Coordinates of C-alpha atoms and ligand atoms in Angstrom, one line a residue:
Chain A
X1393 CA -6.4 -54.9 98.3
X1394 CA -3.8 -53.0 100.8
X1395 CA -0.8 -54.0 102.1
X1396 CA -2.1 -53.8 106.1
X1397 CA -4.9 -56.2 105.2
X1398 CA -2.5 -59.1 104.8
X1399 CA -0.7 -60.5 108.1
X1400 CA 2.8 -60.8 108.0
X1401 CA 5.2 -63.3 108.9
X1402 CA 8.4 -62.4 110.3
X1403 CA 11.1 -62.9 108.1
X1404 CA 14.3 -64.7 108.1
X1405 CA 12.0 -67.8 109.4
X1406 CA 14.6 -68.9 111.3
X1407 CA 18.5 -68.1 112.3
X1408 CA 20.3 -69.7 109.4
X1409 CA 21.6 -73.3 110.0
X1410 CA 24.7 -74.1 109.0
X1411 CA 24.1 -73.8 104.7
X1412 CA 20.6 -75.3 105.0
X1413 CA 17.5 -74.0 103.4
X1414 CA 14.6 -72.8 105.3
X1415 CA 12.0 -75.6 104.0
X1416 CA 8.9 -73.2 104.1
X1417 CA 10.4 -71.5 100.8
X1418 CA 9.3 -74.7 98.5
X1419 CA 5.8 -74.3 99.5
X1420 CA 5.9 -70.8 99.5
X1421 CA 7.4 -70.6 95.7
X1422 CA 4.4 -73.1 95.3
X1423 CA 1.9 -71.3 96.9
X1424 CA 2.2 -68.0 97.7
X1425 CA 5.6 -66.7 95.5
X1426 CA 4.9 -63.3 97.2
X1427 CA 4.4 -63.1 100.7
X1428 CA 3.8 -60.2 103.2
X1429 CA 6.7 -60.1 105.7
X1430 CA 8.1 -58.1 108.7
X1431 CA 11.5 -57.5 108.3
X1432 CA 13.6 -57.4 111.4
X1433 CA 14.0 -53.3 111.1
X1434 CA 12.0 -50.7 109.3
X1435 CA 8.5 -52.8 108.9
X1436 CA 6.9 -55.0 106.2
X1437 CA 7.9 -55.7 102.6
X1438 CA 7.0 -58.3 100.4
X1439 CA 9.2 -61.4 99.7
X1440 CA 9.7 -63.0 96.2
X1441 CA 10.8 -66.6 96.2
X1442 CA 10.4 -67.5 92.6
X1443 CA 13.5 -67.5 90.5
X1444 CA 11.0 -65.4 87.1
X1445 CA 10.1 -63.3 90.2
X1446 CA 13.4 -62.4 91.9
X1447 CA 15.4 -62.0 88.5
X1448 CA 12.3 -59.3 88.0
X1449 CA 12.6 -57.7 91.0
X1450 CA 16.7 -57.2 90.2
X1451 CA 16.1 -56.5 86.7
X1452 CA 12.8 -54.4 86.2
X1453 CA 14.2 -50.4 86.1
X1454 CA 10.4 -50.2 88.3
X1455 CA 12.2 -51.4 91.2
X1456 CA 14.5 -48.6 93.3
X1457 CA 17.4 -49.6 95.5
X1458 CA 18.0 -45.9 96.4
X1459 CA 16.6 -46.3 99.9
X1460 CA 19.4 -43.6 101.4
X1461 CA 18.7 -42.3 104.5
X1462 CA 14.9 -43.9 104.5
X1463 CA 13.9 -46.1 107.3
X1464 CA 13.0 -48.9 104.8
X1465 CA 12.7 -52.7 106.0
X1466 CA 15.8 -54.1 105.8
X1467 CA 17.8 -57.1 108.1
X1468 CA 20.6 -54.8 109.1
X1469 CA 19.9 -52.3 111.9
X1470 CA 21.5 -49.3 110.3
X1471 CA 19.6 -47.1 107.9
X1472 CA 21.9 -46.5 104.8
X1473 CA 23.6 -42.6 105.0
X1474 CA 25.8 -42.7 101.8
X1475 CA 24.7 -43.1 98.1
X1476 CA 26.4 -46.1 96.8
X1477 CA 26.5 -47.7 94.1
X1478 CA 24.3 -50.9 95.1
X1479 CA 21.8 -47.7 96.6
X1480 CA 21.8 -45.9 93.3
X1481 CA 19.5 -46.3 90.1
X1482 CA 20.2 -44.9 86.7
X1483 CA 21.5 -42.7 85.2
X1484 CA 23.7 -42.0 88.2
X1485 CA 24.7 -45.9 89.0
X1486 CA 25.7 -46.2 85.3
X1487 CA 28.0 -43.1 85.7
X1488 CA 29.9 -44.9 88.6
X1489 CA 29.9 -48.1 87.5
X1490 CA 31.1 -47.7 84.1
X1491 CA 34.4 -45.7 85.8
X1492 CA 35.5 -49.4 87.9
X1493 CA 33.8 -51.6 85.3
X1494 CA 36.6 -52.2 82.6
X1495 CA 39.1 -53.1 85.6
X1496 CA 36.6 -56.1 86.1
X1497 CA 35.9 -57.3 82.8
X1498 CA 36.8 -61.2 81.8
X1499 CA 39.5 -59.9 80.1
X1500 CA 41.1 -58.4 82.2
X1501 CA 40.3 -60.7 85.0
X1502 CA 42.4 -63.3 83.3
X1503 CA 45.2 -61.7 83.4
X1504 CA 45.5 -62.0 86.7
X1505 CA 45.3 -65.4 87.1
X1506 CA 49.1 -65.9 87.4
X1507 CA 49.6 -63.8 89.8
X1508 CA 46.6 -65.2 91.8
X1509 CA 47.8 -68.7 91.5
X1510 CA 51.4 -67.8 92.9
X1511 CA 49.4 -66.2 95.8
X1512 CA 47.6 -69.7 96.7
X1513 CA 50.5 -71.5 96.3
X1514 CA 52.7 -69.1 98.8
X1515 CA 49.6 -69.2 101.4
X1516 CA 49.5 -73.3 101.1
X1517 CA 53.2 -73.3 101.4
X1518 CA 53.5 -71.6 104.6
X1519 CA 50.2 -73.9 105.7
X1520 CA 52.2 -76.9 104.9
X1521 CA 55.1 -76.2 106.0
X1522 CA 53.4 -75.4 109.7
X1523 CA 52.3 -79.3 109.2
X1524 CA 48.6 -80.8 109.3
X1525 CA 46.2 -80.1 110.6
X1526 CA 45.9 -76.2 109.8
X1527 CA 42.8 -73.7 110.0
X1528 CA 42.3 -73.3 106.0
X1529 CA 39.9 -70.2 106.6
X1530 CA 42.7 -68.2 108.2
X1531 CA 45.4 -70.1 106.0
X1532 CA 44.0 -69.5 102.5
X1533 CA 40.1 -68.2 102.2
X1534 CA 40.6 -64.8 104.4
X1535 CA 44.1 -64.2 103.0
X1536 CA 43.3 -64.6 99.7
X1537 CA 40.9 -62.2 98.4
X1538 CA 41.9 -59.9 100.7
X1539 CA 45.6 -59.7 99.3
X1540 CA 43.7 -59.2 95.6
X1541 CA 41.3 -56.7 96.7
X1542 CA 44.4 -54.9 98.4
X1543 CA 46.4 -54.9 95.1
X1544 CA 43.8 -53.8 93.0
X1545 CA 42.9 -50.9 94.9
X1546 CA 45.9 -50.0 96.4
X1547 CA 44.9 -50.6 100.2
X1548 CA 47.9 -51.9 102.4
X1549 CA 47.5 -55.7 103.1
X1550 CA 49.2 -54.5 106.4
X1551 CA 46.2 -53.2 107.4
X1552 CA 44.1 -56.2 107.1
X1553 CA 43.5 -56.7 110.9
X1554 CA 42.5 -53.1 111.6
X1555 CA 39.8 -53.1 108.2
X1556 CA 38.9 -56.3 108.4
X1557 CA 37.0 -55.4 112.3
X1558 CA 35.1 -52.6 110.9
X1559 CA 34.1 -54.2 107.8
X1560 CA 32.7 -57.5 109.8
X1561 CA 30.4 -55.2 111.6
X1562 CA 28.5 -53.6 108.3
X1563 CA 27.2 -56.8 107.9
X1564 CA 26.2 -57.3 111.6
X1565 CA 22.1 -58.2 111.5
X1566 CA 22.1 -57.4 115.0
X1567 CA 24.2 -55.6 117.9
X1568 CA 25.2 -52.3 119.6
X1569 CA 24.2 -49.5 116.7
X1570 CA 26.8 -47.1 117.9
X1571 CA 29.6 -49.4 117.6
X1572 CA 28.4 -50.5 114.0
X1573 CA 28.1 -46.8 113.2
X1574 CA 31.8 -45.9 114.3
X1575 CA 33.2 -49.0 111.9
X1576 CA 31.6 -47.1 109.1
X1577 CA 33.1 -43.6 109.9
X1578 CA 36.5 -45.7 110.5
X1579 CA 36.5 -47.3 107.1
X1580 CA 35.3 -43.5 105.6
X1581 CA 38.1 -41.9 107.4
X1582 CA 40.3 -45.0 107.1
X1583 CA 39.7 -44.4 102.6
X1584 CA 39.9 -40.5 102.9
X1585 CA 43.1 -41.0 103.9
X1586 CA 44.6 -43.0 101.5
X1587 CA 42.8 -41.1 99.0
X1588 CA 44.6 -38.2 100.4
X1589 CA 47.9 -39.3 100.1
X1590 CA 47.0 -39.8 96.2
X1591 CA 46.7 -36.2 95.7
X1592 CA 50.5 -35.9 96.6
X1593 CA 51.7 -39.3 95.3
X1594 CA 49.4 -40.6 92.3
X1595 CA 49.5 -44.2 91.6
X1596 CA 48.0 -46.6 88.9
X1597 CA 45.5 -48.6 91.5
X1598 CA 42.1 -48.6 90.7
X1599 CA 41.8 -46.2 93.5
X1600 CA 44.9 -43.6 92.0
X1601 CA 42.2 -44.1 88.8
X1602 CA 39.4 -43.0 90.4
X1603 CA 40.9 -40.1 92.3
X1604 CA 41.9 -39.2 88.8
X1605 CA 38.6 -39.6 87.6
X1606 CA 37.5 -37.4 90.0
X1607 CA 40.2 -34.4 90.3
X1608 CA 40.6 -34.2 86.2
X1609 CA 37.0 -35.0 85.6
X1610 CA 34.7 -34.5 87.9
X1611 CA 32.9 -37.6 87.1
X1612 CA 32.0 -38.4 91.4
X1613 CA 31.5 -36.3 94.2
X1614 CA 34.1 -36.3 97.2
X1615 CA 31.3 -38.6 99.1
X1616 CA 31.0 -41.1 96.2
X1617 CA 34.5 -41.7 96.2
X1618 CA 35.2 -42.3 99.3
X1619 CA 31.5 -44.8 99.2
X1620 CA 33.3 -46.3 96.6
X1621 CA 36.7 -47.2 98.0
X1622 CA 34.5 -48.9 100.9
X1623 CA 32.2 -50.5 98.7
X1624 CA 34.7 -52.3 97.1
X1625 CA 37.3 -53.1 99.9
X1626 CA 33.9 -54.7 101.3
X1627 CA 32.4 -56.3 98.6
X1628 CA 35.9 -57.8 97.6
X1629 CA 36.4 -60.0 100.4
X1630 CA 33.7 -60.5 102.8
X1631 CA 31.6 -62.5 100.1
X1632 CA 34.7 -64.5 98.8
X1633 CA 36.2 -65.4 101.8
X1634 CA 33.0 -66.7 103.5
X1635 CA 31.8 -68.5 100.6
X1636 CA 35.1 -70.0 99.8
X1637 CA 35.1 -71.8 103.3
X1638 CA 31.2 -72.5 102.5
X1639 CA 32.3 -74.6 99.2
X1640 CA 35.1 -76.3 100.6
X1641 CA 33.1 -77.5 103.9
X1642 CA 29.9 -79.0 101.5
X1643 CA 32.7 -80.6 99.6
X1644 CA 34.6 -82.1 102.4
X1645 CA 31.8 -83.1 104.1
X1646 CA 29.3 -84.4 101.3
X1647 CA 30.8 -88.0 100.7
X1648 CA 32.0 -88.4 97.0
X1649 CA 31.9 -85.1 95.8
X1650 CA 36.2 -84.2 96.9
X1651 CA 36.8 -87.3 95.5
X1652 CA 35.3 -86.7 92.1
X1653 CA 37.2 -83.4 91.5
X1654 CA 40.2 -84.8 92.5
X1655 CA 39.9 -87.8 89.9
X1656 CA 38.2 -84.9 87.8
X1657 CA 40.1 -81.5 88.2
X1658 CA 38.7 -80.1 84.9
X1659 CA 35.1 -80.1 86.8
X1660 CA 36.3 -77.5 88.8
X1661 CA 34.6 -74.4 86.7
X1662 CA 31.6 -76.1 86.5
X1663 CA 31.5 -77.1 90.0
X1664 CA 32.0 -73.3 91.3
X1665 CA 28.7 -72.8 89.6
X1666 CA 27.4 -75.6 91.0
X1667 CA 28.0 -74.3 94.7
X1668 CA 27.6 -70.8 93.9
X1669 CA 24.1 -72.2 93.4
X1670 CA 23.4 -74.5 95.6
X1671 CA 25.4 -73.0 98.2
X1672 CA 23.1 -70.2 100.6
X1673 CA 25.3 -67.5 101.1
X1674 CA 22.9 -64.9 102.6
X1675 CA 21.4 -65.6 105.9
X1676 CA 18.4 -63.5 104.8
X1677 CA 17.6 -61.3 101.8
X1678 CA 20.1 -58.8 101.1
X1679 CA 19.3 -54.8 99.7
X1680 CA 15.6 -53.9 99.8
X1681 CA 13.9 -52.4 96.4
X1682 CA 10.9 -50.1 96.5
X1683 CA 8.3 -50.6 93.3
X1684 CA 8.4 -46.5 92.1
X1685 CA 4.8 -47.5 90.7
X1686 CA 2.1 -49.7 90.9
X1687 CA 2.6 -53.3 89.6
X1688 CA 2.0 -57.0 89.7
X1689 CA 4.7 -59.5 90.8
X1690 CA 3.8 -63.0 91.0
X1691 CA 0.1 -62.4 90.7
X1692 CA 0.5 -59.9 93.8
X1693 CA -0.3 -56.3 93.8
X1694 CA 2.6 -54.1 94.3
X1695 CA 1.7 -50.2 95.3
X1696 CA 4.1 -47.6 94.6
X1697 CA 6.5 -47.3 97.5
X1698 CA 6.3 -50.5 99.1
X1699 CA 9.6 -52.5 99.3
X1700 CA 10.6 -56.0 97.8
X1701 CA 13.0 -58.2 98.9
X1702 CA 14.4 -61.5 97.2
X1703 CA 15.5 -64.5 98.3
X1704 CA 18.4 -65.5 96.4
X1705 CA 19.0 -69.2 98.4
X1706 CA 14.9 -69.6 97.2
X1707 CA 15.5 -68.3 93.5
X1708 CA 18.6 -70.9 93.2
X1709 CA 16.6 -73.9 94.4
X1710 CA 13.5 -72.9 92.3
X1711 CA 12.4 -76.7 90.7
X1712 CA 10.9 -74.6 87.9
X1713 CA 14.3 -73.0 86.9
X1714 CA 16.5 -76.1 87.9
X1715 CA 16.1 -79.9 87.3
X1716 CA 16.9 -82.1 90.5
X1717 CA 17.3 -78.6 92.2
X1718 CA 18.7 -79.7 95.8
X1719 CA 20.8 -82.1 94.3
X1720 CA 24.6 -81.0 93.9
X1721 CA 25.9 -81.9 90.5
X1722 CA 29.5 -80.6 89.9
X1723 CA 29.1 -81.3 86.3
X1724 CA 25.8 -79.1 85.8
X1725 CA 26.1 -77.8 82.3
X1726 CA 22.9 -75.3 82.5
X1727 CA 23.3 -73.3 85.7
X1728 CA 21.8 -69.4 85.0
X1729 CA 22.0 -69.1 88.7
X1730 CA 21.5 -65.5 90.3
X1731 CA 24.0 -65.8 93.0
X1732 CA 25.7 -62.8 92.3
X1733 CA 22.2 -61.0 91.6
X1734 CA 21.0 -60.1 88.1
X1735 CA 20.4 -56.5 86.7
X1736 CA 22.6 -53.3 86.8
X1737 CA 23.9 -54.1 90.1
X1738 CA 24.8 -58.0 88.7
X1739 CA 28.1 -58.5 90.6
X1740 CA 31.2 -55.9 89.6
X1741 CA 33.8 -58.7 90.9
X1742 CA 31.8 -61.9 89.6
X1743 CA 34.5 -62.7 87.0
X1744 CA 37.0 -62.1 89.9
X1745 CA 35.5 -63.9 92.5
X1746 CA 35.0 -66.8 90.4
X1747 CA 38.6 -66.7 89.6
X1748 CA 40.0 -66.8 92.7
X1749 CA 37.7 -69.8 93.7
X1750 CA 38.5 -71.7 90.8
X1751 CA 42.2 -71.3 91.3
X1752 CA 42.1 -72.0 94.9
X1753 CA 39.9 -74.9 94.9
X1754 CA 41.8 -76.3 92.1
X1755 CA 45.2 -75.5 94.0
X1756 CA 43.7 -77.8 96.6
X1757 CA 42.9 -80.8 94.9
X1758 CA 46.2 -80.7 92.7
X1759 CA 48.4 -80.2 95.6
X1760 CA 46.3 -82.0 98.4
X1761 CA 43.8 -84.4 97.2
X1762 CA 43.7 -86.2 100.7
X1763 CA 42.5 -83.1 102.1
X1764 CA 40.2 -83.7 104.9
X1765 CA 37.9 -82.1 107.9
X1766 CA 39.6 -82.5 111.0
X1767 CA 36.7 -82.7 113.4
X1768 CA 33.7 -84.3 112.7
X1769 CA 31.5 -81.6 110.1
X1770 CA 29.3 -81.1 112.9
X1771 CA 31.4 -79.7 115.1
X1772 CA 32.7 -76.8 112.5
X1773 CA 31.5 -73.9 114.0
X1774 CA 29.7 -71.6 112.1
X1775 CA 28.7 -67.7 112.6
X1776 CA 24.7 -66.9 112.7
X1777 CA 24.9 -63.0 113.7
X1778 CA 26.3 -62.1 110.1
X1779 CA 24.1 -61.2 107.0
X1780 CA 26.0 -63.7 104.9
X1781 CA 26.9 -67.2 106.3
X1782 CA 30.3 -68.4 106.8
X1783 CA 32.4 -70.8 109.4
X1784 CA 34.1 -69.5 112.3
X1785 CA 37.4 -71.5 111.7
X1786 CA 38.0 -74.7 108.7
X1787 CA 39.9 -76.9 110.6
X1788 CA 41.8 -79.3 108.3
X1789 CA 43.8 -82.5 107.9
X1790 CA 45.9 -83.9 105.2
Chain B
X1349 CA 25.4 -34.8 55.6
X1350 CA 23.1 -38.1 56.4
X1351 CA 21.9 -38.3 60.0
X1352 CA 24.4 -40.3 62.3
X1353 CA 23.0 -44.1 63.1
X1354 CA 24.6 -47.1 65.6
X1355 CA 24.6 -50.3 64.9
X1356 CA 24.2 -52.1 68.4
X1357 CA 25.7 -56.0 68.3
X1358 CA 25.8 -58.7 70.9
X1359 CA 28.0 -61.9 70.7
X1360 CA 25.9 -64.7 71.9
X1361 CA 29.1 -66.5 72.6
X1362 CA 29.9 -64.1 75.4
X1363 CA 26.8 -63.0 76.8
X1364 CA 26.6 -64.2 80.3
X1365 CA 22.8 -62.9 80.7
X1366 CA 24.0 -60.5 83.3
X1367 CA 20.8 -58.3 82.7
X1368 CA 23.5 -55.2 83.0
X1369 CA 22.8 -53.7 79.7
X1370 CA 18.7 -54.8 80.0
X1371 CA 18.7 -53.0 83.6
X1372 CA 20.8 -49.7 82.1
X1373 CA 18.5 -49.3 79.1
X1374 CA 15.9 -51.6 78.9
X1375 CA 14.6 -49.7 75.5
X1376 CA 17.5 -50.9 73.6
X1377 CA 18.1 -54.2 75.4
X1378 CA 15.9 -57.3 76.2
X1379 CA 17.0 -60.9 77.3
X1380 CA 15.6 -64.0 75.2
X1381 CA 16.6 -67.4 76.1
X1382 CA 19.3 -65.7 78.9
X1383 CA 21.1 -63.8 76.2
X1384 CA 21.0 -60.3 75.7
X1385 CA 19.7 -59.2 72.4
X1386 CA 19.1 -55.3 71.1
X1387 CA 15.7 -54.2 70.6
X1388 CA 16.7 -52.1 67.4
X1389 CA 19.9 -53.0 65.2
X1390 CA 20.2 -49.5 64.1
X1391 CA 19.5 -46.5 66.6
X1392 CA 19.7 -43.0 67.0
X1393 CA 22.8 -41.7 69.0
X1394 CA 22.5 -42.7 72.9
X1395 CA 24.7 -41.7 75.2
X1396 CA 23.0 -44.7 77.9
X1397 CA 23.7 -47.1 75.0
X1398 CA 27.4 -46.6 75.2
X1399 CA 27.0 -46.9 79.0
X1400 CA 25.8 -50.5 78.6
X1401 CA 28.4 -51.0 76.4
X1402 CA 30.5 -49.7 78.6
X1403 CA 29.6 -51.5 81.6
X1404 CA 28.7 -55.1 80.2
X1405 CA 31.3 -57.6 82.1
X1406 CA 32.0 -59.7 78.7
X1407 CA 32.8 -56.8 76.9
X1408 CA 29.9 -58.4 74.2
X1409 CA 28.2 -55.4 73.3
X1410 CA 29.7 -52.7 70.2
X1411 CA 28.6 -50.0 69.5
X1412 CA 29.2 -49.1 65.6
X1413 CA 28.7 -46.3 63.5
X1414 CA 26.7 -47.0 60.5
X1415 CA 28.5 -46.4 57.4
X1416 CA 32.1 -46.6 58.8
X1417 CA 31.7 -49.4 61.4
X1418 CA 33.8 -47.7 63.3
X1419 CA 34.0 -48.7 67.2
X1420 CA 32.3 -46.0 69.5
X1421 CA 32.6 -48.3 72.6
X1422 CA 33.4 -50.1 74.3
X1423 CA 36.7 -48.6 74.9
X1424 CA 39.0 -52.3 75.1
Ligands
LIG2046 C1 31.6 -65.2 95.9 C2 31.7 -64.0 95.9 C3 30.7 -62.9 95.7 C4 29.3 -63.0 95.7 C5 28.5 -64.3 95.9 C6 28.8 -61.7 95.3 C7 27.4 -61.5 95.2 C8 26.9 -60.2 94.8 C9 25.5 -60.0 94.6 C10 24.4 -61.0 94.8 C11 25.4 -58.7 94.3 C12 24.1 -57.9 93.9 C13 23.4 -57.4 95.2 C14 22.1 -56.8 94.9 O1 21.7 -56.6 93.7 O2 21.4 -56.5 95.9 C15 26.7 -58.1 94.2 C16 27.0 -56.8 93.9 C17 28.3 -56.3 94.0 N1 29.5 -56.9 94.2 FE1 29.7 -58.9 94.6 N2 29.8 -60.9 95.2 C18 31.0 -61.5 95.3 C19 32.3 -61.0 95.2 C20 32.6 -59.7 94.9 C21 33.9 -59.2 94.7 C22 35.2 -60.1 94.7 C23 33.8 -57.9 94.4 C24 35.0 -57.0 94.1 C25 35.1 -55.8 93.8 C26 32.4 -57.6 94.4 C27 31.8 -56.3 94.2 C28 30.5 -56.0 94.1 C29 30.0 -54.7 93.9 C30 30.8 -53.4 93.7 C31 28.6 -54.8 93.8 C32 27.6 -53.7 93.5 C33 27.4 -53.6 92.0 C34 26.4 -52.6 91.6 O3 25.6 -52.1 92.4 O4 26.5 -52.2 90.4 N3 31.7 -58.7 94.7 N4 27.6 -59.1 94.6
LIG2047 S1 25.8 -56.8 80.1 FE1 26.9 -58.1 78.7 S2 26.9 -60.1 79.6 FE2 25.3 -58.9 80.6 S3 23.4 -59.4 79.5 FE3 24.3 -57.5 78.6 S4 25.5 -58.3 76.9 FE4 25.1 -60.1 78.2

């Protein structure tokens, strides 16, 4: 059997809704777990729904994500032009990863809790203090990792408005190409230069560490390291911030569930798992993989070269992987979710993400437990035109 | 001299089930039950097996030399 002798369906089914599910993924994990699809650039690919499937697909070293400068199908209009590390396999992913990865380890992720807690409590005292009702995605979820991501590297926070433009446009699934194409050569010239100014001042930021790694070691090209600074300034607050006002809308507007952290506070690390799972972050399925040889995936034939995608949203409501799958159960005690993928490219800032979620969520409930939506939750305005979901503004009461 | 040999260990306690170490080098690593678990105890030198080590979020792999136990990664 050949890939052109199956008719595909355009994928995403649908503009995401708000954080619902696209219903034709149950029957599809029931009865065909890999389907043929058209992917809104570069052609078909096959789609796995299955949770066994998609952790294979993420895992299995037969599955490529360098897709770099290939017209591959993908849901963002721009082909990739620089290797990164979610667009490199072994052995040259493990090179770059294992120069950022001990910055991001548990460990060391703990020790900045302090320091993250007195940053929520600053941004809710300046919220307060402006009186209820406030906009909490500008107040506390955009702030927020932001500031962190900043320190970490060593990128200005002043800079925020002018970044945080070009990096809302990488994740565009759809507008002008030349304008996405600038934001990218902004944020590359926008790194080179503080890169630059390294090489006269050094500094003890993740990104003085990898300049070092670089200049005294070779150990990345010029390229990579600029890739890299952009990778992570991205990848450290688009994702947070969006799915921090994600969580705290399904709690606010799900009756009970505010309440029950509120009377419960110490649910609040198993309820981040909870919505990490249940919660559909990704309007469609992210990074393509290409199979680099034959194979079978979900009793479907794979040639070399075609591309896979995944559904993460799908994977996370799989009944086979999760009892009472759609329902929302803060207190969920076995929750191997793949939210933040699964593999070598598993999630660098996972620990810190789920840090700063915990704390701020928790912050919440401690210092506002009558915390409320200020509009009725349909009228919360949400974006559709992004890869990953997330609401235009949070207005909130207290 | 004896030929050098690693011990690889990972703490169950830890483990996460990230698939990091399984994806870096899947000869040495394989998940069971969502825990990683090394294919081999001992093995012969490997520079991708200190990678893993290396790169594994929980810092729940080590890397030992056989005989002296002493730490070859990861690095804390
Ligand atoms: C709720 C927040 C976050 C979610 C849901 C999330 C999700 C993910 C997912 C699903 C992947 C794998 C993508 C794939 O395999 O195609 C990934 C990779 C990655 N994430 Fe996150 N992420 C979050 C926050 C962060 C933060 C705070 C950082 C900070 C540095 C970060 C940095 C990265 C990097 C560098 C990669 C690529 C890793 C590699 O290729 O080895 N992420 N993330
Ligand atoms: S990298 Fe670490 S946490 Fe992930 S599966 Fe391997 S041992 Fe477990």
């Amino acid at each position: 059997m050949t890939a052109t002798s199956h008719e595909a369906t355009p994928y995403p089914f649908a503009t995401a809704e708000r954080l619902s599910v696209h219903p034709k993924l149950t029957e599809l994990r029931r009865e065909q777990p890999v389907l043929r699809v058209t992917m809104p650039y570069g052609g078909d690919a096959w789609l796995a729904t299955r949770y066994d499937d998609v952790k294979t697909v993420l895992a299995d070293p037969r599955f490529s994500t360098n897709t770099v400068g290939k017209d591959v199908p993908r849901p963002v209009p721009l082909v990739q032009t620089h290797p990164s590390i979610l667009t490199m396999d072994p052995p040259e992913h493990s090179r770059l990863r294992k120069l950022v990865a001990k910055a991001f380890t548990a460990r060391r992720i703990e020790r900045l809790r302090p320091r993250t807690q007195q940053i929520v409590d600053d941004l809710l005292d300046t919220m307060i203090a402006a009186g209820s009702p406030g906009n909490l995605a500008e107040s506390l979820n955009w702030p927020l990792p932001i500031t962190i991501i900043c320190e970490l590297l060593g990128v200005p926070f002043a800079d925020r408005e002018r970044f945080r433009r070009w990096t809302d446009l990488l994740l565009a699934l759809a507008g002008d190409e030349e304008e996405i194409r600038q934001s990218r050569v902004n944020l590359n010239e926008y790194l080179a230069g503080l890169i630059a100014v390294r090489r006269s001042e050094p500094s003890d930021d993740l990104l003085g560490e990898l300049v070092t790694a670089r200049d005294s070691d070779g150990r990345l090209s010029e390229e990579e390291l600029v890739t890299f600074g952009v990778t992570l300034l991205v990848a450290g607050h688009e994702t947070t911030a969006n799915q921090t006002g994600n969580f705290i809308y399904l709690l606010l507007s799900t009756p009970g569930l505010w309440d029950q952290l509120v009377a419960d506070p110490a649910l609040v690390p198993s309820a981040v798992e909870e919505l990490l799972r249940i919660v559909p972050l990704g309007a469609s399925a992210g990074f393509p993989r290409i199979a680099t040889e034959d194979l079978e995936l979900g009793g479907q034939h794979i040639a070399a070269g075609d591309a896979v995608v995944v559904d993460m949203n799908s994977a996370n409501w799989d009944e086979s992987a999760f009892e009472r799958p759609t329902e929302i159960d803060l207190a969920r005690s076995e929750n191997q979710h793949v939210a933040f993928g699964h593999g070598i490219h598993h999630c660098l800032g996972a620990q810190l993400a789920r840090m700063e979620m915990q704390i701020a969520i928790a912050t919440l409930v401690r210092r506002l437990p009558t915390l409320h939506l200020a509009l009725p939750a349909e009228q919360v305005e949400w974006r559709t035109d992004r890869l990953i979901r997330g609401v235009r503004s949070l207005p909130v009461a207290w | 001299m004896t030929e050098e040999r690693w011990r690889i260990t990972v703490d169950a306690g830890l483990c996460i089930g990230s698939a990091v170490c399984v994806g870096t080098v899947p000869s040495h690593f394989a998940l069971k039950d969502s825990h990683s678990v090394p294919v081999h105890e001992v093995v012969e030198p490997n520079e991708d097996v200190l990678a893993a080590a290396e790169s594994c979020p929980m810092e729940a792999i080590r890397v030992l030399r056989v005989g002296t136990d002493e730490v070859l990664a990861p690095e804390l």
